[in-house]
């Protein structure tokens, strides 16, 4: 899987931050035909070989492998170290075998398991296993399940427990997935190889074993000033036009049109333009700092007033990977942002009992901004169904009704976040609909939440139920290359109100029908 990583070093507070989430520091060729299992014992990493039923010790300090030692089964899959020895998964016979590598004696066997684990990891509470689409915590005395939850795909190949989080390797999506022990998946990033089979965490390093490449990768998971990774660039031309058409019969009509102007950021670059039509436009900003092109004029009968642009843009998939402990307290958010983006709005109604009572239920006593935002995001995914009803109702209505459009999901998220004291706003844009040559008249909107010290993070709960835990996680902190972001707003804008991309105002004398039209068109290449 190809990807682009932004690399940069800054100093954040007293902590040196290195921006390279998921970057491979070192890699080593594994002297096995089918390396699969990985575990940590002392300072050594142990690698098992499915083909030969043996293992080798790897020293991260020297980058060398030991000689081969036998395992107590013909074909070993997962491997895990506890305080007294090693557990090995023998999938052919559905056994988990415990043995002492010092004397080679197998002293305990769990047989006739209901599953055939490929990945193993030890924890004080039992033995974690990855089997198909299931992650399970087994009682090591009898093999019964203590915890069971669904992983991110049908082939979860590896698992490691670091004392707080489960690190999971997903060979279907070629991703490394992070979860709480209760099954709450909250993060993912691309694997360095095409078939991640085993992994262990040592501090700010994640060691990933790749079965297909027969490589052992040392992956950086240190805190980053810009904890995101980017996909490949996509270049397209986009046009957006907002038109007021006067069907008459009165010619005494006049209008004003405002079109939001997108800006460069990590997700997108404007390569050419925007070229405005007409060329004579004015520029204004609203109270949120959003920039607009504006035009004003008369609208004679059967004539129109229009404002639009052409722009050549480059967009990329953007995905954040943030561990909760990297996020600082709400009190560290700049005061002006806290003040502006926690106030009420006409679509929010944050003091409504529905909002206030629900945010207490969702957030409880949680203080970490990451978990406050994630819990709200998860709640909306699980309790609100996506449905375009044609209206943009306020948050209490949406929360009571249980359905909503992308805009209404955004209103609900922003209301709940602000009620919890966490700054939130929305961003919006025009969307590539399937092919690079396409038309968009629907657009899209999603929330952003401020997570210190990283700033504004995109989240999108609007898929709604029935979303899987993996879909909940991967829509938190992600942005598709199909979006061209035009707008950032807090609502009740003097130019946009609660809409996005563009807006218009008009007046007339006598009788007239003023039609509003807005449309975005996409074209491959340049203009």
Short mmCIF file of C-alpha atoms in Angstrom, two decimals:
data_model
loop_
_atom_site.label_atom_id
_atom_site.label_comp_id
_atom_site.label_asym_id
_atom_site.label_seq_id
_atom_site.Cartn_x
_atom_site.Cartn_y
_atom_site.Cartn_z
CA UNK A 1 0.00 0.00 0.00
CA UNK A 2 1.52 3.30 -1.09
CA UNK A 3 1.18 6.39 1.03
CA UNK A 4 2.75 9.75 1.73
CA UNK A 5 3.93 10.71 5.19
CA UNK A 6 4.55 14.26 6.27
CA UNK A 7 7.84 14.42 8.15
CA UNK A 8 8.68 17.32 10.41
CA UNK A 9 10.09 17.96 13.87
CA UNK A 10 8.81 20.67 16.21
CA UNK A 11 8.85 21.35 19.93
CA UNK A 12 5.44 21.26 21.58
CA UNK A 13 5.64 22.43 25.18
CA UNK A 14 8.59 20.53 26.62
CA UNK A 15 8.06 17.52 24.32
CA UNK A 16 9.92 17.01 21.07
CA UNK A 17 7.32 15.89 18.55
CA UNK A 18 8.29 13.94 15.43
CA UNK A 19 5.65 13.92 12.68
CA UNK A 20 5.90 10.52 11.08
CA UNK A 21 2.94 8.44 12.23
CA UNK A 22 3.42 4.93 10.88
CA UNK A 23 6.81 5.63 9.35
CA UNK A 24 9.14 2.63 9.08
CA UNK A 25 12.32 3.31 11.06
CA UNK A 26 14.10 0.06 10.21
CA UNK A 27 13.26 -3.19 8.47
CA UNK A 28 14.82 -6.65 8.65
CA UNK A 29 14.54 -9.68 6.40
CA UNK A 30 13.24 -12.67 8.40
CA UNK A 31 15.12 -15.98 7.80
CA UNK A 32 11.91 -18.01 7.71
CA UNK A 33 9.79 -19.30 4.85
CA UNK A 34 6.43 -18.51 6.49
CA UNK A 35 6.91 -16.18 9.48
CA UNK A 36 3.62 -15.65 11.27
CA UNK A 37 3.63 -15.21 15.06
CA UNK A 38 5.32 -12.48 17.07
CA UNK A 39 5.74 -11.97 20.81
CA UNK A 40 7.91 -10.14 23.30
CA UNK A 41 9.99 -11.89 25.97
CA UNK A 42 12.33 -9.70 27.95
CA UNK A 43 14.32 -7.57 25.52
CA UNK A 44 13.91 -10.08 22.68
CA UNK A 45 11.22 -10.44 20.03
CA UNK A 46 10.30 -14.03 19.20
CA UNK A 47 9.24 -14.93 15.66
CA UNK A 48 7.50 -18.24 14.89
CA UNK A 49 7.58 -20.06 11.55
CA UNK A 50 4.41 -21.73 10.33
CA UNK A 51 6.31 -23.89 7.81
CA UNK A 52 8.94 -25.47 10.07
CA UNK A 53 7.26 -25.37 13.49
CA UNK A 54 10.19 -23.48 14.99
CA UNK A 55 11.11 -20.02 16.29
CA UNK A 56 13.99 -17.57 16.43
CA UNK A 57 14.83 -14.77 18.83
CA UNK A 58 15.42 -11.32 17.39
CA UNK A 59 17.45 -8.67 19.20
CA UNK A 60 16.26 -5.12 18.40
CA UNK A 61 19.53 -3.80 19.86
CA UNK A 62 21.75 -5.67 17.40
CA UNK A 63 19.28 -6.38 14.61
CA UNK A 64 20.22 -10.07 14.56
CA UNK A 65 18.35 -13.39 14.77
CA UNK A 66 19.32 -16.36 16.92
CA UNK A 67 19.55 -19.94 15.74
CA UNK A 68 16.36 -21.91 15.17
CA UNK A 69 14.64 -23.62 18.11
CA UNK A 70 11.76 -26.15 17.85
CA UNK A 71 8.14 -25.50 18.83
CA UNK A 72 5.82 -28.25 20.15
CA UNK A 73 3.69 -28.54 17.00
CA UNK A 74 4.26 -29.19 13.33
CA UNK A 75 2.87 -25.88 12.06
CA UNK A 76 2.92 -22.95 14.48
CA UNK A 77 0.79 -19.87 13.95
CA UNK A 78 0.43 -17.34 16.77
CA UNK A 79 2.83 -17.19 19.70
CA UNK A 80 2.63 -15.41 23.07
CA UNK A 81 4.94 -15.19 26.07
CA UNK A 82 3.68 -15.31 29.65
CA UNK A 83 5.74 -15.30 32.85
CA UNK A 84 6.71 -18.97 32.66
CA UNK A 85 6.97 -19.81 28.98
CA UNK A 86 5.39 -19.59 25.55
CA UNK A 87 1.90 -20.26 24.22
CA UNK A 88 1.67 -21.55 20.65
CA UNK A 89 -1.38 -21.82 18.40
CA UNK A 90 -1.69 -25.13 16.48
CA UNK A 91 -4.63 -24.39 14.19
CA UNK A 92 -4.52 -27.78 12.48
CA UNK A 93 -5.57 -29.51 15.70
CA UNK A 94 -7.35 -26.53 17.33
CA UNK A 95 -4.95 -26.59 20.27
CA UNK A 96 -3.15 -23.96 22.31
CA UNK A 97 0.04 -25.44 23.77
CA UNK A 98 2.05 -23.98 26.65
CA UNK A 99 5.69 -24.98 26.90
CA UNK A 100 8.94 -23.99 28.59
CA UNK A 101 11.55 -23.05 25.96
CA UNK A 102 14.34 -23.63 28.50
CA UNK A 103 13.72 -27.40 28.63
CA UNK A 104 11.36 -27.89 25.67
CA UNK A 105 8.66 -29.46 27.87
CA UNK A 106 5.00 -28.80 27.07
CA UNK A 107 3.21 -28.60 30.39
CA UNK A 108 -0.35 -27.62 29.45
CA UNK A 109 -2.68 -27.94 26.46
CA UNK A 110 -6.03 -26.34 25.68
CA UNK A 111 -7.76 -28.61 23.17
CA UNK A 112 -11.07 -28.81 21.30
CA UNK A 113 -11.33 -25.04 21.10
CA UNK A 114 -14.41 -23.56 19.45
CA UNK A 115 -12.12 -21.36 17.34
CA UNK A 116 -8.73 -21.80 15.71
CA UNK A 117 -6.69 -18.73 16.70
CA UNK A 118 -4.03 -17.37 14.38
CA UNK A 119 -2.86 -14.57 16.67
CA UNK A 120 -2.05 -14.78 20.39
CA UNK A 121 -1.20 -12.26 23.12
CA UNK A 122 -0.81 -12.64 26.87
CA UNK A 123 -2.34 -10.34 29.46
CA UNK A 124 -2.80 -10.61 33.24
CA UNK A 125 -6.49 -11.37 32.62
CA UNK A 126 -5.95 -14.23 30.19
CA UNK A 127 -4.96 -15.10 26.67
CA UNK A 128 -6.04 -12.81 23.84
CA UNK A 129 -6.66 -14.53 20.52
CA UNK A 130 -7.41 -13.42 16.98
CA UNK A 131 -9.50 -15.93 15.04
CA UNK A 132 -11.23 -14.97 11.79
CA UNK A 133 -13.34 -11.93 12.54
CA UNK A 134 -13.28 -12.46 16.31
CA UNK A 135 -11.03 -11.08 19.02
CA UNK A 136 -11.41 -13.08 22.23
CA UNK A 137 -9.99 -13.18 25.73
CA UNK A 138 -9.76 -16.83 26.82
CA UNK A 139 -9.43 -18.23 30.30
CA UNK A 140 -6.02 -19.96 30.11
CA UNK A 141 -7.15 -22.70 32.48
CA UNK A 142 -10.00 -24.08 30.36
CA UNK A 143 -10.23 -22.04 27.15
CA UNK A 144 -13.62 -20.49 27.85
CA UNK A 145 -14.35 -17.03 26.45
CA UNK A 146 -14.26 -14.13 28.90
CA UNK A 147 -14.57 -11.37 26.30
CA UNK A 148 -15.46 -11.56 22.62
CA UNK A 149 -15.93 -8.85 20.00
CA UNK A 150 -15.89 -8.46 16.24
CA UNK A 151 -12.70 -7.23 14.64
CA UNK A 152 -12.31 -4.95 11.64
CA UNK A 153 -12.48 -7.73 9.02
CA UNK A 154 -12.91 -11.47 8.54
CA UNK A 155 -9.19 -12.19 8.88
CA UNK A 156 -7.66 -10.73 12.02
CA UNK A 157 -4.16 -12.18 11.89
CA UNK A 158 -2.36 -10.81 14.92
CA UNK A 159 -2.95 -9.31 18.36
CA UNK A 160 -0.83 -7.69 21.08
CA UNK A 161 -1.89 -6.23 24.43
CA UNK A 162 0.27 -3.41 25.78
CA UNK A 163 -1.51 -3.07 29.13
CA UNK A 164 -3.99 -0.46 27.87
CA UNK A 165 -4.74 -1.16 24.21
CA UNK A 166 -5.09 -4.09 21.87
CA UNK A 167 -3.03 -3.73 18.69
CA UNK A 168 -4.57 -5.80 15.91
CA UNK A 169 -3.31 -6.68 12.45
CA UNK A 170 -5.95 -6.86 9.72
CA UNK A 171 -4.74 -8.70 6.62
CA UNK A 172 -7.87 -7.85 4.57
CA UNK A 173 -7.50 -4.07 4.79
CA UNK A 174 -3.71 -4.22 5.38
CA UNK A 175 -4.12 -2.00 8.42
CA UNK A 176 -3.01 -1.88 12.02
CA UNK A 177 -6.05 -1.37 14.23
CA UNK A 178 -6.14 -0.17 17.85
CA UNK A 179 -8.90 -1.07 20.31
CA UNK A 180 -9.80 -0.92 23.96
CA UNK A 181 -10.17 -4.32 25.64
CA UNK A 182 -13.95 -3.89 25.55
CA UNK A 183 -13.93 -3.91 21.75
CA UNK A 184 -14.06 -0.14 21.16
CA UNK A 185 -11.96 0.31 18.00
CA UNK A 186 -10.73 3.91 17.87
CA UNK A 187 -7.81 4.09 15.46
CA UNK A 188 -6.12 2.55 12.42
CA UNK A 189 -3.23 3.20 10.06
CA UNK A 190 -1.75 1.36 7.05
CA UNK A 191 0.46 -1.65 7.62
CA UNK A 192 3.99 -1.32 6.22
CA UNK A 193 3.51 -4.59 4.30
CA UNK A 194 0.71 -6.41 2.42
CA UNK A 195 0.10 -9.19 4.98
CA UNK A 196 0.58 -8.09 8.61
CA UNK A 197 0.68 -11.30 10.64
CA UNK A 198 2.05 -10.40 14.07
CA UNK A 199 2.92 -7.36 16.14
CA UNK A 200 4.33 -6.19 19.46
CA UNK A 201 4.63 -2.75 21.00
CA UNK A 202 7.75 -1.51 22.75
CA UNK A 203 7.25 2.10 23.91
CA UNK A 204 6.90 4.38 20.90
CA UNK A 205 7.72 1.56 18.48
CA UNK A 206 5.41 -1.04 16.97
CA UNK A 207 7.12 -4.10 15.51
CA UNK A 208 5.10 -5.54 12.61
CA UNK A 209 5.78 -8.93 11.03
CA UNK A 210 4.75 -9.30 7.39
CA UNK A 211 4.01 -12.82 6.20
CA UNK A 212 4.12 -12.09 2.46
CA UNK A 213 7.27 -9.96 2.39
CA UNK A 214 8.98 -12.00 5.14
CA UNK A 215 10.00 -8.75 6.78
CA UNK A 216 10.06 -7.39 10.32
CA UNK A 217 9.31 -3.65 10.41
CA UNK A 218 10.06 -1.18 13.18
CA UNK A 219 7.22 1.36 12.93
CA UNK A 220 7.18 4.78 14.60
CA UNK A 221 4.14 5.42 16.82
CA UNK A 222 5.61 8.35 18.75
CA UNK A 223 3.46 11.45 19.35
CA UNK A 224 3.38 13.66 16.28
CA UNK A 225 2.69 17.34 15.72
CA UNK A 226 0.66 16.40 12.65
CA UNK A 227 -0.57 12.88 13.41
CA UNK A 228 -2.01 12.02 10.04
CA UNK A 229 -1.13 10.18 6.88
CA UNK A 230 -2.07 11.10 3.32
CA UNK A 231 -3.14 9.11 0.30
CA UNK A 232 -2.13 9.60 -3.30
CA UNK A 233 -2.95 12.93 -5.02
CA UNK A 234 -5.99 13.29 -7.29
CA UNK A 235 -6.11 16.23 -9.71
CA UNK A 236 -9.39 17.52 -11.11
CA UNK A 237 -11.13 20.70 -12.21
CA UNK A 238 -14.22 21.81 -10.34
CA UNK A 239 -16.77 24.49 -11.21
CA UNK A 240 -19.41 25.82 -8.86
CA UNK A 241 -22.15 28.28 -9.79
CA UNK A 242 -24.94 29.88 -7.81
CA UNK A 243 -27.71 31.50 -9.89
CA UNK A 244 -30.78 33.60 -9.18
CA UNK A 245 -33.26 33.51 -12.09
CA UNK A 246 -36.22 35.86 -12.32
CA UNK A 247 -39.28 34.29 -13.93
CA UNK A 248 -41.22 37.53 -13.52
CA UNK A 249 -43.52 39.13 -14.29
CA UNK A 250 -41.89 41.94 -12.27
CA UNK A 251 -38.50 43.27 -13.38
CA UNK A 252 -37.99 45.05 -10.09
CA UNK A 253 -35.80 42.38 -8.50
CA UNK A 254 -32.36 42.65 -7.01
CA UNK A 255 -30.08 40.03 -5.46
CA UNK A 256 -26.81 39.34 -3.63
CA UNK A 257 -24.86 36.09 -3.97
CA UNK A 258 -22.06 34.82 -1.73
CA UNK A 259 -19.85 31.88 -2.72
CA UNK A 260 -17.48 30.32 -0.18
CA UNK A 261 -13.83 30.15 -1.21
CA UNK A 262 -11.82 27.04 -0.38
CA UNK A 263 -8.25 27.31 0.87
CA UNK A 264 -5.10 25.18 0.86
CA UNK A 265 -4.52 22.74 3.69
CA UNK A 266 -3.04 19.28 4.21
CA UNK A 267 -5.99 17.66 2.44
CA UNK A 268 -6.14 19.90 -0.62
CA UNK A 269 -4.24 22.37 -2.78
CA UNK A 270 -5.66 24.85 -5.28
CA UNK A 271 -3.34 24.55 -8.29
CA UNK A 272 -5.06 27.05 -10.60
CA UNK A 273 -7.69 29.68 -9.91
CA UNK A 274 -10.25 30.06 -8.66
CA UNK A 275 -11.25 31.99 -11.78
CA UNK A 276 -14.48 33.84 -10.96
CA UNK A 277 -17.33 34.48 -13.34
CA UNK A 278 -18.09 37.35 -13.53
CA UNK A 279 -14.56 38.64 -13.04
CA UNK A 280 -15.69 41.71 -11.12
CA UNK A 281 -16.45 40.43 -7.65
CA UNK A 282 -15.88 41.70 -4.13
CA UNK A 283 -14.52 39.71 -1.23
CA UNK A 284 -15.79 39.58 2.36
CA UNK A 285 -15.33 37.49 5.50
CA UNK A 286 -17.96 36.54 8.05
CA UNK A 287 -17.60 36.41 11.81
CA UNK A 288 -16.01 32.94 11.63
CA UNK A 289 -13.30 34.10 9.25
CA UNK A 290 -14.79 32.33 6.24
CA UNK A 291 -13.89 34.09 2.97
CA UNK A 292 -16.48 34.69 0.25
CA UNK A 293 -16.68 36.08 -3.25
CA UNK A 294 -19.72 38.32 -3.57
CA UNK A 295 -21.74 39.90 -6.35
CA UNK A 296 -24.81 42.16 -6.26
CA UNK A 297 -27.08 43.40 -9.02
CA UNK A 298 -30.48 43.77 -10.62
CA UNK A 299 -32.31 40.72 -11.99
CA UNK A 300 -34.48 41.69 -14.98
CA UNK A 301 -37.38 39.45 -15.90
CA UNK A 302 -36.27 36.17 -17.60
CA UNK A 303 -32.69 37.11 -16.73
CA UNK A 304 -30.34 35.86 -14.04
CA UNK A 305 -27.69 36.99 -11.61
CA UNK A 306 -24.94 34.40 -11.22
CA UNK A 307 -21.63 33.90 -9.46
CA UNK A 308 -19.27 30.99 -9.84
CA UNK A 309 -15.72 29.83 -10.37
CA UNK A 310 -13.43 27.32 -12.02
CA UNK A 311 -10.53 25.83 -10.05
CA UNK A 312 -8.00 23.10 -10.64
CA UNK A 313 -7.40 21.27 -7.38
CA UNK A 314 -5.40 18.43 -5.92
CA UNK A 315 -6.94 16.43 -3.07
CA UNK A 316 -5.80 13.45 -1.02
CA UNK A 317 -7.32 11.07 1.50
CA UNK A 318 -6.44 12.38 4.95
CA UNK A 319 -6.53 10.12 8.00
CA UNK A 320 -5.58 11.01 11.56
CA UNK A 321 -4.11 8.54 14.01
CA UNK A 322 -4.21 9.85 17.59
CA UNK A 323 -3.72 7.95 20.82
CA UNK A 324 -5.95 9.41 23.56
CA UNK A 325 -3.05 10.18 25.90
CA UNK A 326 -1.56 12.52 23.29
CA UNK A 327 -4.54 14.87 23.70
CA UNK A 328 -4.30 17.62 26.32
CA UNK A 329 -7.06 19.05 28.52
CA UNK A 330 -9.84 21.38 27.41
CA UNK A 331 -8.27 24.14 29.50
CA UNK A 332 -5.28 24.19 27.12
CA UNK A 333 -7.45 25.19 24.14
CA UNK A 334 -6.92 28.88 23.23
CA UNK A 335 -9.50 31.03 25.03
CA UNK A 336 -10.82 32.70 21.86
CA UNK A 337 -11.57 29.31 20.28
CA UNK A 338 -13.22 28.02 23.45
CA UNK A 339 -15.40 31.13 23.67
CA UNK A 340 -16.45 31.27 20.03
CA UNK A 341 -17.02 27.58 19.36
CA UNK A 342 -18.86 26.60 22.52
CA UNK A 343 -21.63 29.20 22.27
CA UNK A 344 -25.18 28.36 21.30
CA UNK A 345 -26.75 28.65 17.86
CA UNK A 346 -30.20 28.51 16.33
CA UNK A 347 -29.64 24.96 15.01
CA UNK A 348 -27.95 23.79 18.23
CA UNK A 349 -30.08 24.77 21.24
CA UNK A 350 -27.46 23.42 23.63
CA UNK A 351 -29.51 24.35 26.70
CA UNK A 352 -32.47 22.27 25.58
CA UNK A 353 -33.09 19.46 28.13
CA UNK A 354 -32.76 16.83 25.37
CA UNK A 355 -29.23 17.98 24.60
CA UNK A 356 -28.19 18.58 28.20
CA UNK A 357 -29.51 15.25 29.51
CA UNK A 358 -28.10 13.29 26.59
CA UNK A 359 -24.61 14.74 26.81
CA UNK A 360 -24.47 13.75 30.49
CA UNK A 361 -25.50 10.23 29.53
CA UNK A 362 -22.94 9.98 26.74
CA UNK A 363 -19.95 11.74 28.29
CA UNK A 364 -20.47 11.06 31.99
CA UNK A 365 -17.38 12.10 33.97
CA UNK A 366 -14.99 11.84 31.02
CA UNK A 367 -12.43 14.68 30.90
CA UNK A 368 -10.20 13.66 28.00
CA UNK A 369 -11.28 15.66 24.90
CA UNK A 370 -10.49 12.70 22.64
CA UNK A 371 -12.93 10.41 24.44
CA UNK A 372 -15.57 13.14 24.82
CA UNK A 373 -15.55 13.62 21.04
CA UNK A 374 -15.31 9.92 20.24
CA UNK A 375 -18.17 8.96 22.57
CA UNK A 376 -20.46 11.55 20.96
CA UNK A 377 -19.38 10.40 17.49
CA UNK A 378 -20.02 6.75 18.43
CA UNK A 379 -23.42 7.52 19.96
CA UNK A 380 -24.65 9.24 16.81
CA UNK A 381 -23.41 6.36 14.65
CA UNK A 382 -25.27 3.85 16.79
CA UNK A 383 -28.50 5.73 17.49
CA UNK A 384 -29.25 7.97 14.49
CA UNK A 385 -30.12 6.61 11.05
CA UNK A 386 -29.14 8.51 7.93
CA UNK A 387 -32.18 9.89 6.13
CA UNK A 388 -32.57 12.92 3.90
CA UNK A 389 -35.99 14.29 4.77
CA UNK A 390 -35.47 17.65 3.05
CA UNK A 391 -35.29 19.79 6.20
CA UNK A 392 -32.48 21.07 8.37
CA UNK A 393 -33.93 20.63 11.82
CA UNK A 394 -32.31 21.72 15.07
CA UNK A 395 -30.31 19.26 17.15
CA UNK A 396 -33.01 18.43 19.76
CA UNK A 397 -35.48 17.48 17.00
CA UNK A 398 -32.91 15.26 15.29
CA UNK A 399 -31.91 13.54 18.53
CA UNK A 400 -35.53 12.83 19.46
CA UNK A 401 -36.51 11.71 15.95
CA UNK A 402 -33.56 9.36 15.48
CA UNK A 403 -32.94 10.19 11.81
CA UNK A 404 -31.04 12.92 10.03
CA UNK A 405 -29.19 14.15 6.97
CA UNK A 406 -25.47 14.92 6.99
CA UNK A 407 -26.31 18.50 8.02
CA UNK A 408 -28.53 17.33 10.85
CA UNK A 409 -25.86 14.88 12.05
CA UNK A 410 -23.50 17.85 12.09
CA UNK A 411 -25.91 19.99 14.10
CA UNK A 412 -26.40 17.18 16.61
CA UNK A 413 -22.67 16.54 17.03
CA UNK A 414 -21.81 20.23 17.40
CA UNK A 415 -24.60 20.75 19.93
CA UNK A 416 -23.52 17.80 22.08
CA UNK A 417 -19.83 18.71 21.88
CA UNK A 418 -20.44 22.35 22.79
CA UNK A 419 -22.76 21.31 25.61
CA UNK A 420 -19.83 19.24 26.94
CA UNK A 421 -17.55 22.30 26.73
CA UNK A 422 -15.62 21.06 23.69
CA UNK A 423 -15.25 23.45 20.72
CA UNK A 424 -16.89 22.18 17.53
CA UNK A 425 -17.81 23.58 14.13
CA UNK A 426 -18.61 22.24 10.67
CA UNK A 427 -16.80 22.06 7.37
CA UNK A 428 -18.39 21.39 4.03
CA UNK A 429 -17.74 21.14 0.35
CA UNK A 430 -18.59 19.73 -3.04
CA UNK A 431 -18.21 16.04 -3.75
CA UNK A 432 -16.94 13.93 -6.64
CA UNK A 433 -19.83 11.59 -7.38
CA UNK A 434 -18.29 8.31 -8.54
CA UNK A 435 -16.40 9.24 -11.75
CA UNK A 436 -14.01 12.19 -12.07
CA UNK A 437 -16.45 13.64 -14.58
CA UNK A 438 -19.60 14.12 -12.52
CA UNK A 439 -22.20 16.56 -11.22
CA UNK A 440 -22.92 17.31 -7.57
CA UNK A 441 -26.12 19.01 -6.44
CA UNK A 442 -26.29 17.41 -2.98
CA UNK A 443 -22.89 18.30 -1.43
CA UNK A 444 -21.75 17.19 2.00
CA UNK A 445 -21.17 18.56 5.48
CA UNK A 446 -19.49 17.09 8.56
CA UNK A 447 -18.33 18.29 12.00
CA UNK A 448 -14.88 19.25 13.18
CA UNK A 449 -13.79 19.07 16.80
CA UNK A 450 -10.87 20.85 18.43
CA UNK A 451 -8.45 18.40 20.06
CA UNK A 452 -5.51 20.14 21.73
CA UNK A 453 -2.68 20.42 20.77
CA UNK A 454 -3.57 19.22 17.25
CA UNK A 455 -6.34 21.66 16.38
CA UNK A 456 -9.39 20.97 14.23
CA UNK A 457 -10.00 17.28 13.48
CA UNK A 458 -12.69 16.13 10.99
CA UNK A 459 -15.26 13.58 12.13
CA UNK A 460 -18.22 12.24 10.20
CA UNK A 461 -20.92 10.31 12.09
CA UNK A 462 -23.43 10.67 9.24
CA UNK A 463 -23.18 7.10 7.99
CA UNK A 464 -25.41 6.34 10.95
CA UNK A 465 -26.63 2.96 12.06
CA UNK A 466 -25.92 0.17 11.47
CA UNK A 467 -22.24 1.15 11.43
CA UNK A 468 -19.61 -1.37 12.49
CA UNK A 469 -17.05 -0.48 15.21
CA UNK A 470 -14.41 -0.24 12.49
CA UNK A 471 -16.54 2.18 10.45
CA UNK A 472 -17.08 4.29 13.56
CA UNK A 473 -13.33 4.45 14.13
CA UNK A 474 -12.28 5.15 10.55
CA UNK A 475 -14.82 7.99 10.14
CA UNK A 476 -13.29 9.74 13.16
CA UNK A 477 -10.43 11.88 11.86
CA UNK A 478 -10.71 11.09 8.16
CA UNK A 479 -11.43 13.00 4.99
CA UNK A 480 -11.86 11.57 1.49
CA UNK A 481 -10.09 12.84 -1.62
CA UNK A 482 -13.59 13.06 -3.15
CA UNK A 483 -14.26 16.23 -1.12
CA UNK A 484 -13.21 19.75 -2.05
CA UNK A 485 -13.61 21.70 1.19
CA UNK A 486 -15.05 25.16 0.61
CA UNK A 487 -16.40 26.14 4.00
CA UNK A 488 -15.56 26.26 7.70
CA UNK A 489 -18.26 27.71 9.89
CA UNK A 490 -19.79 27.89 13.30
CA UNK A 491 -23.33 28.61 12.15
CA UNK A 492 -25.62 31.65 11.98
CA UNK A 493 -23.21 33.33 9.56
CA UNK A 494 -24.17 36.80 8.32
CA UNK A 495 -23.65 35.54 4.75
CA UNK A 496 -24.36 31.80 4.94
CA UNK A 497 -26.74 31.38 7.84
CA UNK A 498 -26.46 27.61 8.42
CA UNK A 499 -25.95 26.68 4.79
CA UNK A 500 -22.63 26.09 2.97
CA UNK A 501 -20.81 26.48 -0.37
CA UNK A 502 -23.00 29.43 -1.34
CA UNK A 503 -26.00 31.49 -0.39
CA UNK A 504 -28.13 34.28 -1.84
CA UNK A 505 -30.51 37.04 -0.76
CA UNK A 506 -33.01 38.85 -2.97
CA UNK A 507 -35.95 41.25 -2.92
CA UNK A 508 -38.54 42.34 -5.47
CA UNK A 509 -41.53 44.62 -5.98
CA UNK A 510 -44.82 43.43 -7.35
CA UNK A 511 -45.12 39.79 -8.31
CA UNK A 512 -42.08 37.69 -9.19
CA UNK A 513 -40.79 34.15 -8.89
CA UNK A 514 -37.04 34.04 -8.13
CA UNK A 515 -35.52 30.60 -8.63
CA UNK A 516 -32.28 29.64 -6.90
CA UNK A 517 -29.97 27.12 -8.55
CA UNK A 518 -26.63 25.78 -7.37
CA UNK A 519 -24.52 23.09 -8.96
CA UNK A 520 -20.96 21.78 -8.95
CA UNK A 521 -19.37 20.04 -11.93
CA UNK A 522 -16.21 17.96 -11.98
CA UNK A 523 -13.87 17.43 -14.92
CA UNK A 524 -10.71 15.32 -15.18
CA UNK A 525 -7.52 17.33 -15.64
CA UNK A 526 -6.97 21.07 -16.02
CA UNK A 527 -9.01 23.93 -17.47
#
